[in-house]
Amino acid sequence: MCGGFSCSRNTLIGLNIFYIFVSLLLIGVATTAKTSNLLTNLPIVGGIVACGVFLLFIAIVGLYGAFKHNQVTLFVYMVVLFTIFVIQFSVACACLAANPEDEMSAAEQAFNGSASLAVDVEKLFNCCGFDSVPANFTTICSTIPCAQGEKPSCDPCKPSIEDKIDGAFNASGGLGLFFAFTEFVGICLAIRFRNLKDPRANPGDFL
């Protein structure tokens, strides 16, 4: 890790610019998915947008602290980033450690707890019901292609999504660990940069 003032400052600025791009990507993807009806579950869309906005805010705070070498701003940035790091690292480890039974249990709870999410899944995988097909599936899943036609026949959604759920958990855990690592780097950079003296400042100034 670079030890000079300019190097630490530029690295911290670059890291927060990266966070800004990621936050804008999150907001853009969620908005696009909603407007194109790829994702109709409002809590999920809202959660993704909220994460993007929060990350954007933290990145702006970090940029301001890096540009101004402001002690208070850098301290707030460090505390918030450390909190995010702990939460994200814990969630990422939980995702990677989850066994298939736990994953499917969580998926079933989400499926049964949100009608709009269930419809999204059924349309995407052309299935009806989670673990078993309801007896009146032609009525319940009337908008699903498999429940239409002269001889409607649907399969439950669980077999279709099992591998994808496992892959999603592993991908989420791996991605979470990656971002947790970048946050840890950001914390270390902020701590070091905060304790460095600006060479352009007056020798008598307290930093």
CSV table of C-alpha atoms in Angstrom, one decimal:
chain,number,residue,atom,x,y,z
A,1,MET,CA,0.0,0.0,0.0
A,2,CYS,CA,1.4,3.4,-0.9
A,3,GLY,CA,2.6,5.4,2.0
A,4,GLY,CA,2.9,9.0,0.7
A,5,PHE,CA,0.3,11.7,1.1
A,6,SER,CA,-0.5,12.1,-2.6
A,7,CYS,CA,-0.5,8.4,-3.3
A,8,SER,CA,-2.9,7.7,-0.4
A,9,ARG,CA,-5.1,10.5,-1.4
A,10,ASN,CA,-5.3,9.5,-5.1
A,11,THR,CA,-6.0,5.9,-4.2
A,12,LEU,CA,-8.8,6.9,-1.8
A,13,ILE,CA,-10.3,9.1,-4.5
A,14,GLY,CA,-10.1,6.4,-7.1
A,15,LEU,CA,-11.7,3.9,-4.7
A,16,ASN,CA,-14.6,6.2,-4.1
A,17,ILE,CA,-15.0,7.0,-7.8
A,18,PHE,CA,-15.3,3.2,-8.2
A,19,TYR,CA,-18.0,3.2,-5.6
A,20,ILE,CA,-19.9,6.0,-7.4
A,21,PHE,CA,-19.9,3.9,-10.6
A,22,VAL,CA,-21.2,0.9,-8.8
A,23,SER,CA,-23.9,2.9,-7.1
A,24,LEU,CA,-25.1,4.4,-10.4
A,25,LEU,CA,-25.0,0.9,-11.9
A,26,LEU,CA,-27.2,-0.4,-9.1
A,27,ILE,CA,-29.7,2.4,-9.5
A,28,GLY,CA,-29.7,2.1,-13.2
A,29,VAL,CA,-30.2,-1.7,-13.3
A,30,ALA,CA,-33.1,-1.5,-10.8
A,31,THR,CA,-34.8,1.3,-12.6
A,32,THR,CA,-34.4,-0.4,-16.0
A,33,ALA,CA,-35.7,-3.7,-14.6
A,34,LYS,CA,-38.7,-2.0,-13.2
A,35,THR,CA,-39.6,0.1,-16.3
A,36,SER,CA,-39.2,-2.9,-18.6
A,37,ASN,CA,-41.3,-5.1,-16.3
A,38,LEU,CA,-38.4,-7.6,-15.8
A,39,LEU,CA,-38.9,-7.1,-12.1
A,40,THR,CA,-42.2,-6.1,-10.6
A,41,ASN,CA,-41.5,-6.8,-6.9
A,42,LEU,CA,-41.4,-3.3,-5.5
A,43,PRO,CA,-39.5,-4.1,-2.2
A,44,ILE,CA,-36.7,-5.7,-4.2
A,45,VAL,CA,-36.5,-2.7,-6.6
A,46,GLY,CA,-36.6,-0.3,-3.7
A,47,GLY,CA,-34.0,-2.2,-1.8
A,48,ILE,CA,-31.6,-2.1,-4.7
A,49,VAL,CA,-32.2,1.6,-5.3
A,50,ALA,CA,-31.7,2.3,-1.6
A,51,CYS,CA,-28.4,0.5,-1.6
A,52,GLY,CA,-27.3,2.4,-4.6
A,53,VAL,CA,-28.2,5.8,-3.1
A,54,PHE,CA,-26.6,5.0,0.2
A,55,LEU,CA,-23.4,3.8,-1.5
A,56,LEU,CA,-23.4,7.0,-3.6
A,57,PHE,CA,-23.8,9.1,-0.4
A,58,ILE,CA,-20.9,7.4,1.3
A,59,ALA,CA,-18.7,7.7,-1.8
A,60,ILE,CA,-19.4,11.4,-2.0
A,61,VAL,CA,-18.5,11.8,1.7
A,62,GLY,CA,-15.2,9.9,1.1
A,63,LEU,CA,-14.4,12.0,-1.9
A,64,TYR,CA,-15.0,15.2,0.0
A,65,GLY,CA,-12.8,14.0,2.9
A,66,ALA,CA,-10.0,13.0,0.5
A,67,PHE,CA,-10.1,16.2,-1.5
A,68,LYS,CA,-10.3,18.5,1.6
A,69,HIS,CA,-8.3,16.2,4.0
A,70,ASN,CA,-11.1,17.0,6.5
A,71,GLN,CA,-10.6,15.1,9.7
A,72,VAL,CA,-14.3,14.9,10.8
A,73,THR,CA,-15.5,13.8,7.4
A,74,LEU,CA,-12.8,11.1,7.1
A,75,PHE,CA,-13.7,9.9,10.6
A,76,VAL,CA,-17.4,9.6,9.7
A,77,TYR,CA,-16.5,7.9,6.5
A,78,MET,CA,-14.3,5.4,8.4
A,79,VAL,CA,-17.0,4.6,10.9
A,80,VAL,CA,-19.8,4.1,8.4
A,81,LEU,CA,-17.6,2.1,6.0
A,82,PHE,CA,-16.5,-0.1,8.9
A,83,THR,CA,-20.1,-0.7,9.9
A,84,ILE,CA,-20.9,-1.7,6.3
A,85,PHE,CA,-17.9,-3.9,6.1
A,86,VAL,CA,-18.9,-5.9,9.2
A,87,ILE,CA,-22.5,-6.3,8.0
A,88,GLN,CA,-21.5,-7.2,4.4
A,89,PHE,CA,-18.7,-9.6,5.5
A,90,SER,CA,-21.1,-11.4,7.8
A,91,VAL,CA,-23.9,-11.7,5.2
A,92,ALA,CA,-21.4,-12.8,2.6
A,93,CYS,CA,-20.0,-15.6,4.9
A,94,ALA,CA,-23.6,-16.6,5.7
A,95,CYS,CA,-24.4,-16.9,2.0
A,96,LEU,CA,-21.4,-19.0,1.3
A,97,ALA,CA,-22.0,-21.2,4.3
A,98,ALA,CA,-25.7,-21.8,3.6
A,99,ASN,CA,-26.6,-25.4,2.7
A,100,PRO,CA,-29.1,-26.2,0.0
A,101,GLU,CA,-31.9,-26.9,2.5
A,102,ASP,CA,-31.5,-23.5,4.1
A,103,GLU,CA,-31.4,-21.9,0.7
A,104,MET,CA,-34.6,-23.5,-0.5
A,105,SER,CA,-36.3,-22.8,2.8
A,106,ALA,CA,-35.5,-19.1,2.4
A,107,ALA,CA,-36.6,-19.2,-1.2
A,108,GLU,CA,-39.9,-20.9,-0.3
A,109,GLN,CA,-40.6,-18.3,2.4
A,110,ALA,CA,-40.0,-15.5,-0.1
A,111,PHE,CA,-42.1,-17.3,-2.7
A,112,ASN,CA,-45.1,-17.8,-0.4
A,113,GLY,CA,-44.7,-14.3,1.2
A,114,SER,CA,-45.0,-12.3,-1.9
A,115,ALA,CA,-47.6,-12.8,-4.6
A,116,SER,CA,-45.9,-10.6,-7.1
A,117,LEU,CA,-42.6,-12.4,-6.6
A,118,ALA,CA,-44.3,-15.8,-7.1
A,119,VAL,CA,-45.8,-14.6,-10.3
A,120,ASP,CA,-42.5,-13.4,-11.6
A,121,VAL,CA,-40.9,-16.7,-10.8
A,122,GLU,CA,-43.7,-18.7,-12.4
A,123,LYS,CA,-43.6,-16.6,-15.6
A,124,LEU,CA,-39.9,-16.8,-15.8
A,125,PHE,CA,-39.6,-20.6,-15.3
A,126,ASN,CA,-43.1,-21.5,-16.8
A,127,CYS,CA,-44.1,-23.4,-13.6
A,128,CYS,CA,-46.9,-23.2,-11.0
A,129,GLY,CA,-46.5,-23.5,-7.2
A,130,PHE,CA,-43.3,-24.0,-5.3
A,131,ASP,CA,-43.0,-27.5,-4.0
A,132,SER,CA,-46.2,-28.9,-5.7
A,133,VAL,CA,-48.7,-27.9,-8.3
A,134,PRO,CA,-52.0,-26.8,-6.9
A,135,ALA,CA,-55.1,-28.8,-7.8
A,136,ASN,CA,-56.7,-25.7,-9.4
A,137,PHE,CA,-53.5,-24.6,-11.1
A,138,THR,CA,-55.4,-23.6,-14.3
A,139,THR,CA,-57.2,-20.9,-12.2
A,140,ILE,CA,-54.3,-19.9,-9.9
A,141,CYS,CA,-51.7,-19.8,-12.7
A,142,SER,CA,-54.0,-18.7,-15.5
A,143,THR,CA,-51.4,-16.3,-16.8
A,144,ILE,CA,-48.7,-18.9,-17.0
A,145,PRO,CA,-48.2,-20.5,-20.5
A,146,CYS,CA,-48.1,-24.1,-19.0
A,147,ALA,CA,-51.6,-23.6,-17.5
A,148,GLN,CA,-53.1,-22.6,-20.8
A,149,GLY,CA,-54.1,-24.5,-23.9
A,150,GLU,CA,-56.2,-27.7,-24.4
A,151,LYS,CA,-54.0,-29.9,-22.2
A,152,PRO,CA,-52.5,-27.7,-19.5
A,153,SER,CA,-49.6,-29.3,-17.6
A,154,CYS,CA,-47.3,-27.5,-15.1
A,155,ASP,CA,-44.4,-28.6,-13.0
A,156,PRO,CA,-43.6,-27.1,-9.6
A,157,CYS,CA,-41.0,-24.3,-9.6
A,158,LYS,CA,-38.6,-25.9,-7.0
A,159,PRO,CA,-36.7,-28.2,-9.4
A,160,SER,CA,-36.2,-25.4,-11.9
A,161,ILE,CA,-34.9,-22.8,-9.5
A,162,GLU,CA,-32.9,-25.1,-7.1
A,163,ASP,CA,-29.6,-24.9,-9.0
A,164,LYS,CA,-30.1,-21.2,-9.8
A,165,ILE,CA,-30.8,-20.3,-6.1
A,166,ASP,CA,-27.6,-22.1,-5.0
A,167,GLY,CA,-25.6,-20.3,-7.7
A,168,ALA,CA,-27.1,-17.0,-6.7
A,169,PHE,CA,-26.2,-17.6,-3.0
A,170,ASN,CA,-22.6,-18.5,-4.0
A,171,ALA,CA,-22.3,-15.5,-6.4
A,172,SER,CA,-23.8,-13.1,-3.8
A,173,GLY,CA,-21.4,-14.4,-1.2
A,174,GLY,CA,-18.4,-14.1,-3.5
A,175,LEU,CA,-19.3,-10.6,-4.7
A,176,GLY,CA,-20.0,-9.6,-1.1
A,177,LEU,CA,-16.6,-10.7,0.0
A,178,PHE,CA,-15.0,-8.9,-2.9
A,179,PHE,CA,-16.7,-5.6,-2.0
A,180,ALA,CA,-16.0,-6.2,1.7
A,181,PHE,CA,-12.3,-6.4,0.8
A,182,THR,CA,-12.5,-3.1,-1.1
A,183,GLU,CA,-14.2,-1.5,1.9
A,184,PHE,CA,-11.5,-2.8,4.2
A,185,VAL,CA,-8.9,-1.3,1.9
A,186,GLY,CA,-10.8,1.9,2.0
A,187,ILE,CA,-10.9,1.9,5.8
A,188,CYS,CA,-7.1,1.4,6.0
A,189,LEU,CA,-6.5,4.1,3.4
A,190,ALA,CA,-8.7,6.5,5.3
A,191,ILE,CA,-7.0,5.8,8.6
A,192,ARG,CA,-3.6,6.3,7.1
A,193,PHE,CA,-4.5,9.4,5.0
A,194,ARG,CA,-6.2,11.0,8.1
A,195,ASN,CA,-3.0,10.7,10.0
A,196,LEU,CA,-0.8,12.1,7.3
A,197,LYS,CA,0.2,15.7,7.2
A,198,ASP,CA,-0.6,17.7,4.0
A,199,PRO,CA,2.8,18.8,2.6
A,200,ARG,CA,1.1,21.9,1.2
A,201,ALA,CA,-0.1,23.0,4.6
A,202,ASN,CA,1.7,25.5,6.9
A,203,PRO,CA,4.2,23.7,9.2
A,204,GLY,CA,2.4,25.1,12.3
A,205,ASP,CA,-1.0,23.8,11.3
A,206,PHE,CA,-2.5,21.0,13.3
A,207,LEU,CA,-3.9,18.2,11.1
